[in-house]
Coordinates of C-alpha atoms in Angstrom, one line a residue:
M1 CA 0.0 0.0 0.0
V2 CA 1.6 3.2 -1.2
Y3 CA 0.5 6.8 -1.9
S4 CA 1.8 10.2 -2.8
F5 CA 0.5 13.8 -2.8
K6 CA 0.5 15.9 -6.0
H7 CA 3.2 18.3 -4.8
E8 CA 5.4 15.4 -3.9
F9 CA 4.9 13.8 -7.3
K10 CA 5.9 17.0 -9.1
N11 CA 9.2 17.1 -7.1
D12 CA 10.0 13.4 -7.5
P13 CA 7.6 11.0 -9.2
T14 CA 9.4 7.9 -7.7
K15 CA 9.1 9.2 -4.1
V16 CA 6.1 7.6 -2.5
A17 CA 5.0 6.9 1.1
T18 CA 5.0 3.2 1.9
K19 CA 3.2 1.5 4.8
R20 CA 5.2 -0.9 6.9
W21 CA 3.5 -4.1 7.9
Y22 CA 4.6 -6.0 11.1
G23 CA 4.4 -9.7 11.7
D24 CA 6.1 -10.8 15.0
Q25 CA 9.8 -10.2 14.2
L26 CA 9.2 -9.6 10.6
V27 CA 8.9 -6.1 9.1
S28 CA 7.8 -5.8 5.5
L29 CA 6.6 -3.2 3.0
K30 CA 4.2 -5.8 1.6
A31 CA 1.6 -7.8 3.6
P32 CA 0.4 -11.3 2.8
T33 CA -2.9 -11.5 1.1
C34 CA -4.8 -12.9 4.1
V35 CA -8.1 -11.8 5.5
L36 CA -10.0 -13.1 8.6
I37 CA -13.8 -12.8 8.7
E38 CA -15.9 -13.4 11.8
P39 CA -18.3 -16.4 12.1
D40 CA -21.3 -14.3 10.8
G41 CA -19.5 -14.4 7.3
K42 CA -19.9 -10.6 7.0
T43 CA -17.8 -8.8 9.5
F44 CA -14.1 -8.0 9.0
S45 CA -11.7 -9.1 11.7
A46 CA -8.1 -8.8 10.5
F47 CA -5.8 -8.5 7.4
G48 CA -2.3 -9.5 6.5
F49 CA 0.1 -10.5 9.3
D50 CA -2.6 -9.6 11.9
A51 CA -5.0 -12.1 10.2
E52 CA -2.3 -14.8 10.4
T53 CA -1.6 -14.1 14.1
K54 CA -5.3 -13.9 15.1
Y55 CA -6.2 -17.1 13.2
T56 CA -3.3 -18.9 14.8
S57 CA -4.6 -17.9 18.3
L58 CA -8.0 -19.2 17.4
V59 CA -6.6 -22.5 16.2
K60 CA -4.7 -22.8 19.5
A61 CA -7.9 -22.3 21.5
N62 CA -9.7 -24.7 19.1
E63 CA -12.2 -21.9 18.3
H64 CA -11.3 -21.4 14.5
D65 CA -13.9 -23.8 13.0
K66 CA -16.6 -21.1 12.5
W67 CA -14.3 -18.3 11.4
Y68 CA -13.4 -17.7 7.8
Y69 CA -9.7 -17.5 6.9
F70 CA -8.7 -16.7 3.3
K71 CA -5.1 -16.9 2.2
R72 CA -3.7 -15.8 -1.2
F73 CA -7.3 -15.3 -2.3
K74 CA -6.3 -13.1 -5.2
M75 CA -5.0 -16.2 -7.0
K76 CA -8.5 -17.6 -6.8
L77 CA -9.5 -15.3 -9.7
Y78 CA -6.7 -16.6 -12.0
N79 CA -7.8 -18.8 -14.9
K80 CA -11.4 -19.2 -13.6
A81 CA -14.8 -18.6 -15.0
I82 CA -15.8 -15.5 -13.1
K83 CA -19.4 -15.0 -12.0
R84 CA -20.9 -12.4 -9.6
D85 CA -22.4 -15.1 -7.4
M86 CA -19.3 -17.3 -7.3
T87 CA -18.0 -18.6 -4.0
I88 CA -14.4 -19.3 -2.8
E89 CA -13.2 -21.7 -0.1
D90 CA -11.3 -20.6 2.9
E91 CA -8.4 -22.6 4.4
T92 CA -10.7 -25.1 6.0
G93 CA -13.1 -25.5 3.0
K94 CA -15.9 -23.2 4.1
K95 CA -17.4 -21.1 1.3
L96 CA -18.3 -17.4 1.1
N97 CA -19.3 -15.2 -1.7
A98 CA -16.1 -14.2 -3.5
Q99 CA -17.1 -10.6 -4.1
L100 CA -18.0 -10.2 -0.5
V101 CA -14.5 -11.5 0.6
F102 CA -12.7 -9.1 -1.8
S103 CA -14.8 -6.1 -0.9
I104 CA -14.3 -6.7 2.8
A105 CA -10.5 -6.7 2.3
L106 CA -10.5 -3.7 0.0
R107 CA -12.7 -1.7 2.4
F108 CA -10.1 -2.3 5.2
L109 CA -7.3 -1.2 2.9
K110 CA -9.3 1.9 1.8
D111 CA -10.1 2.8 5.4
D112 CA -6.4 2.2 6.5
V113 CA -5.2 4.5 3.8
L114 CA -7.5 7.3 5.0
R115 CA -6.3 6.7 8.5
V116 CA -2.6 6.8 7.6
I117 CA -3.0 9.9 5.4
G118 CA -5.1 11.5 8.1
D119 CA -2.2 11.1 10.5
R120 CA 0.0 13.2 8.2
I121 CA -2.3 16.2 7.4
D122 CA -4.6 18.4 9.4
G123 CA -8.3 18.1 8.8
A124 CA -10.4 15.2 7.6
I125 CA -9.9 13.7 4.2
T126 CA -12.6 11.7 2.3
S127 CA -12.4 8.9 -0.2
E128 CA -13.8 11.2 -2.9
E129 CA -10.7 13.4 -2.6
I130 CA -8.4 10.5 -3.6
N131 CA -7.7 8.9 -6.9
W132 CA -7.5 5.2 -6.2
V133 CA -5.3 2.8 -8.2
L134 CA -5.9 -0.9 -8.0
T135 CA -3.3 -3.2 -9.6
V136 CA -4.3 -6.4 -11.4
P137 CA -2.3 -9.0 -13.3
A138 CA -2.3 -8.3 -17.0
I139 CA -2.9 -11.9 -17.8
W140 CA -6.2 -12.0 -15.9
D141 CA -9.4 -12.5 -17.8
V142 CA -11.5 -9.5 -18.5
G143 CA -14.1 -11.0 -16.2
A144 CA -11.6 -11.0 -13.3
K145 CA -10.7 -7.4 -13.9
Q146 CA -14.3 -6.4 -13.9
F147 CA -14.8 -8.4 -10.8
M148 CA -12.1 -6.4 -9.0
R149 CA -13.6 -3.1 -10.1
E150 CA -17.0 -4.1 -8.8
A151 CA -15.5 -5.3 -5.5
A152 CA -13.8 -1.9 -5.1
E153 CA -17.0 -0.1 -5.7
S154 CA -18.7 -2.3 -3.1
A155 CA -15.9 -1.3 -0.7
G156 CA -16.9 2.4 -1.1
I157 CA -14.6 3.5 -3.9
S158 CA -16.4 5.5 -6.6
S159 CA -16.0 4.2 -10.1
D160 CA -15.0 7.7 -11.4
K161 CA -12.2 7.8 -8.8
L162 CA -10.9 4.3 -9.6
I163 CA -8.2 3.3 -12.1
L164 CA -7.2 -0.3 -12.7
A165 CA -3.4 -0.6 -13.4
L166 CA -2.0 -3.6 -15.2
E167 CA 0.9 -4.7 -13.1
P168 CA 3.7 -5.0 -15.7
E169 CA 2.7 -1.6 -17.2
A170 CA 2.9 0.0 -13.7
A171 CA 6.3 -1.6 -13.2
A172 CA 7.6 -0.3 -16.5
I173 CA 6.4 3.2 -15.7
Y174 CA 8.4 3.1 -12.5
C175 CA 11.5 1.8 -14.2
R176 CA 11.2 4.6 -16.8
H177 CA 11.2 7.2 -14.1
I178 CA 14.3 6.0 -12.2
P179 CA 17.0 8.6 -12.9
S180 CA 20.0 7.1 -14.7
K181 CA 22.3 8.4 -12.0
K182 CA 20.4 6.6 -9.4
A183 CA 20.0 3.4 -11.3
G184 CA 23.3 3.4 -13.2
E185 CA 23.5 4.2 -16.9
E186 CA 23.5 0.5 -17.8
D187 CA 20.5 -0.3 -15.6
S188 CA 18.1 2.5 -16.5
L189 CA 15.1 2.5 -18.9
S190 CA 15.1 6.3 -18.6
T191 CA 17.8 6.6 -21.2
F192 CA 16.0 4.4 -23.8
K193 CA 15.2 6.4 -27.0
T194 CA 12.0 6.4 -29.1
G195 CA 11.5 3.0 -30.8
S196 CA 13.5 1.1 -28.2
K197 CA 11.8 -2.2 -27.2
F198 CA 12.0 -4.0 -23.9
L199 CA 10.4 -7.0 -22.3
L200 CA 9.3 -6.7 -18.7
V201 CA 8.9 -9.7 -16.5
D202 CA 6.8 -9.1 -13.4
A203 CA 7.6 -12.1 -11.2
G204 CA 5.4 -11.7 -8.2
G205 CA 4.2 -14.1 -5.5
G206 CA 1.4 -15.7 -7.4
T207 CA 1.6 -14.9 -11.1
V208 CA 4.3 -14.0 -13.6
D209 CA 3.1 -11.2 -15.9
I210 CA 5.1 -10.5 -19.1
A211 CA 4.7 -7.4 -21.3
V212 CA 6.5 -6.3 -24.4
Q213 CA 6.7 -2.5 -24.7
E214 CA 8.2 0.2 -26.9
V215 CA 9.1 3.8 -26.1
A216 CA 6.8 6.1 -28.0
D217 CA 7.5 9.5 -29.5
N218 CA 6.1 11.5 -26.6
G219 CA 8.0 9.4 -24.0
S220 CA 5.0 7.3 -23.2
M221 CA 5.0 3.5 -23.6
K222 CA 3.0 1.4 -25.9
N223 CA 2.4 -2.3 -25.7
I224 CA 3.3 -4.1 -28.9
Y225 CA 2.3 -7.7 -28.0
K226 CA -0.5 -9.1 -25.9
A227 CA 0.2 -9.6 -22.2
S228 CA 1.2 -13.2 -21.3
G229 CA 2.5 -15.3 -18.4
G230 CA 1.5 -18.0 -16.0
D231 CA 1.2 -19.0 -12.3
W232 CA 5.0 -19.4 -11.8
G233 CA 5.4 -16.9 -8.9
G234 CA 7.4 -17.2 -5.7
T235 CA 4.6 -18.8 -3.7
K236 CA 4.9 -21.8 -6.0
V237 CA 8.4 -22.4 -4.6
N238 CA 6.9 -22.4 -1.1
E239 CA 4.4 -25.0 -2.3
A240 CA 7.2 -27.1 -3.7
Y241 CA 8.9 -27.0 -0.2
V242 CA 5.7 -28.2 1.5
K243 CA 5.3 -30.9 -1.2
F244 CA 8.9 -32.0 -0.5
L245 CA 8.1 -32.3 3.2
E246 CA 4.9 -34.3 2.4
N247 CA 6.8 -36.7 0.1
M248 CA 9.5 -37.2 2.8
L249 CA 7.4 -37.3 6.0
G250 CA 3.9 -38.1 4.7
A251 CA 1.1 -35.8 3.6
D252 CA -1.0 -36.9 6.6
S253 CA 1.8 -35.9 9.0
I254 CA 2.1 -32.4 7.5
E255 CA -1.6 -31.9 7.4
A256 CA -2.0 -32.9 11.0
F257 CA 0.9 -30.6 11.9
K258 CA -0.8 -27.7 10.0
Q259 CA -4.2 -28.2 11.7
S260 CA -3.0 -28.7 15.2
N261 CA 0.0 -26.3 15.3
M262 CA -0.9 -23.5 12.9
E263 CA 1.3 -21.0 14.6
D264 CA 4.4 -23.2 14.2
Y265 CA 3.4 -24.1 10.6
I266 CA 3.2 -20.3 9.7
Y267 CA 6.6 -19.7 11.4
M268 CA 8.1 -22.7 9.4
I269 CA 6.9 -21.2 6.1
R270 CA 8.1 -17.8 7.0
D271 CA 11.5 -19.2 7.8
F272 CA 11.6 -20.8 4.4
E273 CA 10.4 -17.6 2.8
M274 CA 13.3 -15.6 4.4
K275 CA 15.9 -18.3 3.5
K276 CA 14.9 -18.7 -0.1
R277 CA 15.5 -15.0 -0.9
D278 CA 19.2 -15.3 -0.3
L279 CA 19.8 -18.8 -1.8
D280 CA 22.6 -18.7 -4.4
P281 CA 24.0 -22.1 -5.3
L282 CA 26.7 -20.4 -7.4
K283 CA 28.2 -18.7 -4.4
N284 CA 27.5 -21.3 -1.8
D285 CA 26.5 -24.9 -2.4
R286 CA 26.5 -26.0 1.2
P287 CA 23.4 -27.6 2.6
V288 CA 20.6 -25.2 3.7
V289 CA 19.3 -25.4 7.3
F290 CA 15.6 -24.9 7.8
R291 CA 13.9 -24.5 11.2
I292 CA 11.1 -26.9 12.0
S293 CA 8.8 -27.1 15.0
A294 CA 9.6 -29.5 17.9
M295 CA 6.0 -30.8 17.5
L296 CA 6.6 -32.1 14.0
P297 CA 8.7 -35.1 15.0
K298 CA 6.0 -36.1 17.5
L299 CA 3.3 -35.9 14.9
V300 CA 5.4 -37.9 12.5
K301 CA 6.0 -40.6 15.1
K302 CA 2.2 -40.7 15.8
S303 CA 1.3 -40.9 12.1
R304 CA 4.1 -43.1 10.7
G305 CA 4.8 -45.2 13.8
K306 CA 8.6 -44.5 13.8
K307 CA 10.9 -41.7 14.6
I308 CA 11.4 -38.8 12.1
Y309 CA 15.1 -39.8 11.7
D310 CA 14.1 -43.3 10.5
V311 CA 11.3 -41.9 8.3
I312 CA 13.9 -39.7 6.5
K313 CA 16.3 -42.6 6.3
D314 CA 13.7 -44.8 4.6
S315 CA 12.8 -42.1 2.1
P316 CA 14.5 -41.2 -1.2
F317 CA 16.2 -38.3 0.6
E318 CA 18.3 -40.5 2.9
S319 CA 21.6 -39.1 1.6
T320 CA 20.5 -35.5 1.0
V321 CA 18.5 -34.7 4.2
S322 CA 19.4 -34.9 7.9
I323 CA 17.8 -33.7 11.1
Q324 CA 19.1 -32.6 14.4
G325 CA 16.8 -31.1 17.0
D326 CA 14.8 -28.3 15.3
K327 CA 17.1 -28.1 12.3
L328 CA 16.5 -29.7 9.0
K329 CA 19.6 -29.8 6.8
V330 CA 18.8 -30.1 3.1
D331 CA 21.4 -30.5 0.3
M332 CA 21.5 -27.5 -2.1
S333 CA 20.7 -29.8 -5.0
I334 CA 17.3 -30.6 -3.4
V335 CA 16.6 -27.0 -2.6
S336 CA 17.5 -25.8 -6.1
N337 CA 14.8 -28.2 -7.4
F338 CA 12.1 -26.3 -5.5
F339 CA 12.8 -23.4 -7.9
K340 CA 13.7 -25.3 -11.1
T341 CA 10.2 -26.0 -12.5
H342 CA 9.1 -22.4 -12.2
V343 CA 12.3 -20.7 -13.2
D344 CA 12.4 -23.0 -16.3
A345 CA 8.9 -22.1 -17.2
I346 CA 9.6 -18.4 -17.0
V347 CA 12.8 -18.7 -19.1
E348 CA 11.1 -20.8 -21.7
H349 CA 8.2 -18.4 -22.0
V350 CA 10.5 -15.4 -22.4
S351 CA 12.5 -17.3 -25.0
N352 CA 9.4 -18.0 -27.0
L353 CA 8.4 -14.3 -26.9
I354 CA 11.8 -13.1 -28.1
D355 CA 11.6 -15.6 -31.0
Q356 CA 8.4 -14.1 -32.2
S357 CA 9.1 -12.5 -35.6
T358 CA 6.4 -9.8 -35.0
I359 CA 8.1 -8.4 -32.0
G360 CA 11.5 -7.4 -33.4
D361 CA 14.7 -6.6 -31.6
I362 CA 14.5 -6.5 -27.8
A363 CA 17.0 -4.0 -26.2
A364 CA 16.6 -5.3 -22.6
I365 CA 14.8 -7.7 -20.3
V366 CA 13.6 -6.0 -17.1
L367 CA 13.0 -8.2 -14.0
V368 CA 10.6 -6.8 -11.3
G369 CA 8.5 -8.3 -8.5
G370 CA 9.5 -10.1 -5.3
F371 CA 10.6 -13.3 -7.1
S372 CA 12.9 -11.3 -9.4
N373 CA 15.3 -11.0 -6.4
C374 CA 15.9 -14.7 -6.6
P375 CA 19.6 -15.3 -7.6
L376 CA 18.6 -18.5 -9.4
L377 CA 16.1 -16.7 -11.6
Q378 CA 18.5 -13.9 -12.3
H379 CA 21.3 -16.3 -13.2
A380 CA 19.0 -18.4 -15.5
M381 CA 18.0 -15.2 -17.3
K382 CA 21.5 -13.9 -17.7
T383 CA 23.0 -17.2 -19.0
T384 CA 20.1 -17.9 -21.3
F385 CA 19.8 -14.4 -22.8
E386 CA 23.5 -13.4 -22.7
N387 CA 23.0 -11.2 -25.8
H388 CA 20.4 -9.1 -24.0
K389 CA 20.8 -6.5 -21.3
I390 CA 19.2 -7.8 -18.1
I391 CA 18.0 -5.0 -15.8
V392 CA 16.9 -5.5 -12.2
P393 CA 15.9 -2.0 -10.9
I394 CA 16.1 -0.6 -7.4
D395 CA 13.4 -2.1 -5.1
P396 CA 12.1 -4.6 -7.8
D397 CA 9.5 -5.9 -5.3
L398 CA 8.0 -2.5 -5.0
A399 CA 8.2 -1.5 -8.7
V400 CA 4.5 -2.3 -9.4
L401 CA 3.2 -0.3 -6.3
K402 CA 5.4 2.7 -7.0
G403 CA 4.6 2.6 -10.7
A404 CA 0.9 2.4 -10.0
V405 CA 1.1 5.7 -8.0
I406 CA 2.9 7.4 -10.9
F407 CA 0.2 5.9 -13.3
G408 CA -2.5 7.3 -11.1
H409 CA -1.0 10.8 -11.5
K410 CA -0.4 10.4 -15.3
P411 CA -2.5 7.7 -16.9
E412 CA -1.4 9.0 -20.3
L413 CA 2.0 7.3 -19.8
I414 CA 0.5 4.2 -21.4
S415 CA -0.5 5.1 -24.9
Q416 CA -1.2 1.8 -26.6
R417 CA -2.3 -1.7 -25.6
V418 CA -2.8 -4.9 -27.5
S419 CA -6.1 -6.7 -27.3
K420 CA -5.9 -10.2 -26.0
Y421 CA -9.4 -11.1 -27.2
T422 CA -11.6 -10.6 -30.2
Y423 CA -14.7 -8.6 -29.1
G424 CA -18.1 -8.4 -30.9
V425 CA -21.9 -8.5 -30.7
S426 CA -24.6 -10.8 -32.0
M427 CA -26.3 -9.8 -35.2
R428 CA -28.4 -11.2 -38.1
V429 CA -27.1 -11.3 -41.7
D430 CA -28.4 -12.5 -45.0
F431 CA -28.4 -16.3 -45.0
I432 CA -26.0 -18.0 -47.4
E433 CA -26.7 -21.6 -48.3
H434 CA -23.9 -24.1 -47.5
V435 CA -22.1 -21.4 -45.5
H436 CA -24.3 -20.6 -42.6
R437 CA -25.7 -23.1 -40.1
E438 CA -29.1 -24.4 -41.2
S439 CA -30.5 -24.4 -37.7
Y440 CA -29.8 -20.6 -37.4
K441 CA -31.9 -19.8 -40.5
V442 CA -34.8 -17.4 -39.6
I443 CA -37.3 -15.4 -41.8
N444 CA -37.7 -11.7 -41.2
E445 CA -41.0 -9.8 -41.6
K446 CA -40.2 -9.1 -45.2
G447 CA -39.9 -12.8 -45.9
K448 CA -36.1 -12.8 -46.4
F449 CA -33.9 -15.6 -44.9
R450 CA -31.5 -14.4 -42.3
C451 CA -28.8 -16.1 -40.2
A452 CA -29.0 -15.5 -36.4
H453 CA -26.2 -15.5 -33.8
V454 CA -23.5 -14.2 -36.1
F455 CA -20.5 -12.8 -34.4
D456 CA -20.0 -9.3 -35.6
K457 CA -16.4 -8.2 -34.8
H458 CA -15.5 -4.9 -33.3
I459 CA -12.0 -5.7 -32.2
T460 CA -9.7 -8.6 -33.2
A461 CA -7.3 -10.4 -30.9
G462 CA -3.8 -8.9 -31.4
Q463 CA -5.2 -5.6 -32.6
Y464 CA -3.4 -2.4 -31.4
L465 CA -5.7 -0.2 -29.3
I466 CA -4.9 3.5 -28.8
V467 CA -5.8 4.5 -25.3
G468 CA -8.5 7.2 -25.1
E469 CA -9.7 6.7 -28.7
A470 CA -12.8 5.0 -30.0
Q471 CA -11.7 1.9 -31.8
V472 CA -14.7 1.3 -34.1
E473 CA -18.1 2.7 -34.9
K474 CA -21.0 0.6 -36.3
K475 CA -24.7 1.0 -36.9
Y476 CA -27.4 -1.7 -36.4
V477 CA -31.0 -2.0 -37.5
A478 CA -33.8 -3.5 -35.4
S479 CA -34.9 -7.0 -36.3
T480 CA -38.5 -6.0 -36.5
S481 CA -40.4 -2.8 -37.2
S482 CA -42.1 -3.0 -33.8
Q483 CA -38.9 -3.3 -31.8
I484 CA -38.4 -0.2 -29.5
H485 CA -35.2 -1.2 -27.7
Q486 CA -32.2 -3.5 -28.0
Y487 CA -29.9 -5.1 -25.5
F488 CA -26.3 -5.6 -26.7
Y489 CA -24.3 -8.3 -25.1
V490 CA -20.6 -8.1 -25.7
Y491 CA -18.9 -11.4 -26.5
Y492 CA -15.2 -12.2 -26.4
T493 CA -12.9 -15.0 -27.5
L494 CA -9.2 -15.8 -28.2
D495 CA -10.3 -16.8 -31.7
P496 CA -9.3 -14.0 -34.2
D497 CA -12.2 -14.9 -36.6
P498 CA -15.2 -16.5 -34.8
M499 CA -18.3 -17.1 -36.8
Y500 CA -21.1 -17.4 -34.2
V501 CA -21.5 -16.1 -30.7
T502 CA -22.6 -19.6 -29.7
D503 CA -19.2 -21.1 -30.7
E504 CA -17.2 -23.0 -28.0
D505 CA -14.9 -20.9 -25.9
I506 CA -16.8 -17.7 -26.4
A507 CA -17.7 -15.8 -23.3
T508 CA -20.0 -12.9 -22.4
L509 CA -19.0 -9.7 -20.6
P510 CA -21.1 -8.9 -17.6
A511 CA -24.3 -7.0 -18.7
Y512 CA -25.8 -3.9 -17.0

């Protein structure tokens, strides 16, 4: 959560105020995406580290069953069919309306911003006096983006005061504003001239967003290829660590540990989170020591019927893992594998993009997001793309947030986007035998055969869209002379040339 005032922006666009989040001994500029909701399913209780801590206390007291605890819930919108009445499951499988969960979290963040700003200035400040910027992954479906907008409105943020910022675009804006003296001449996008192209990889916690951009004549940036990416973020490495523990000690042992010792489980994951940021096998290939809870060996003994030492000895990790007290020593070769699948996926995807003949020469690859700090990812990018400049800016994990604030002040910094989808409406056209589907043949009031449900394109997938300009203008005639109104449903698909709005893989935008 960051913000800046207009006068501060004029002096230094990259200078923003950042909230600090506290979790026990951990101090962070970013909070985990966790929200705790009271048993009534409506009332906010806690967010971020506070939600983790409070839920842990509830688990200890065996009072957590009726509470709703959602973790990394933003990822629940990725690659899903989005509906207004959809539900999402919390950590124990209980369901709540998804938009309610998101709006509760956003309302807390909105109120917290007002409180923080109120502490800095005299007099009350209202939500209507602030331009709000909400960041979303560029690879999200249009339905997910619309869902976030509606959740923000439900949280009390007016639509005319809300801007959705695509995360890789926001990061690129920040990188363009870092002065070359501050970043170093070789590591600054601010020196890139008109026509220079670069590829930005936003490797965050959940998703990895990739945008291909070009510097425009007026200094703004235009997207020259549709946004792409996947769910290869840093939290996937955490999941790989948990999977490793399950394979070695038994999934039932880890699940029992998680359910009965939630506080220790959270500490264990946090310890791994801190360790993984500094892992660099090229500089140090010694085994990595991870802290585990003293309760874990007891649960393993209860579940598996033998001591944890013997369970490890009987596993495929006998020669690569050892345990002493609360210390689990793991060979670097095993730890590196936690990263390998996701690092390889990022590198392969970037390689495929660079090979696209329509993109042209790429001057640099920019790495941002928390996962971009990973030495393994940086090394893989530098060795694979040795003919390209690899840029990791100052504060890469905050690049999206800081860029979003700049974008809020100057939305015109993004001048062109590329449509991921083909958009259109349903219409009737003259029926052509052996071309149109016979079952869609209808007769109008003049006795002419027409074909219904035809997809009439307005925008084609891959088409350049100039921000702020109307893309197309079309006129439609009513189907009957008695018709006095018409509802237009907007359909979208990845297919660049769909024939009917009823074709497979065609979706409908929310109607109003």
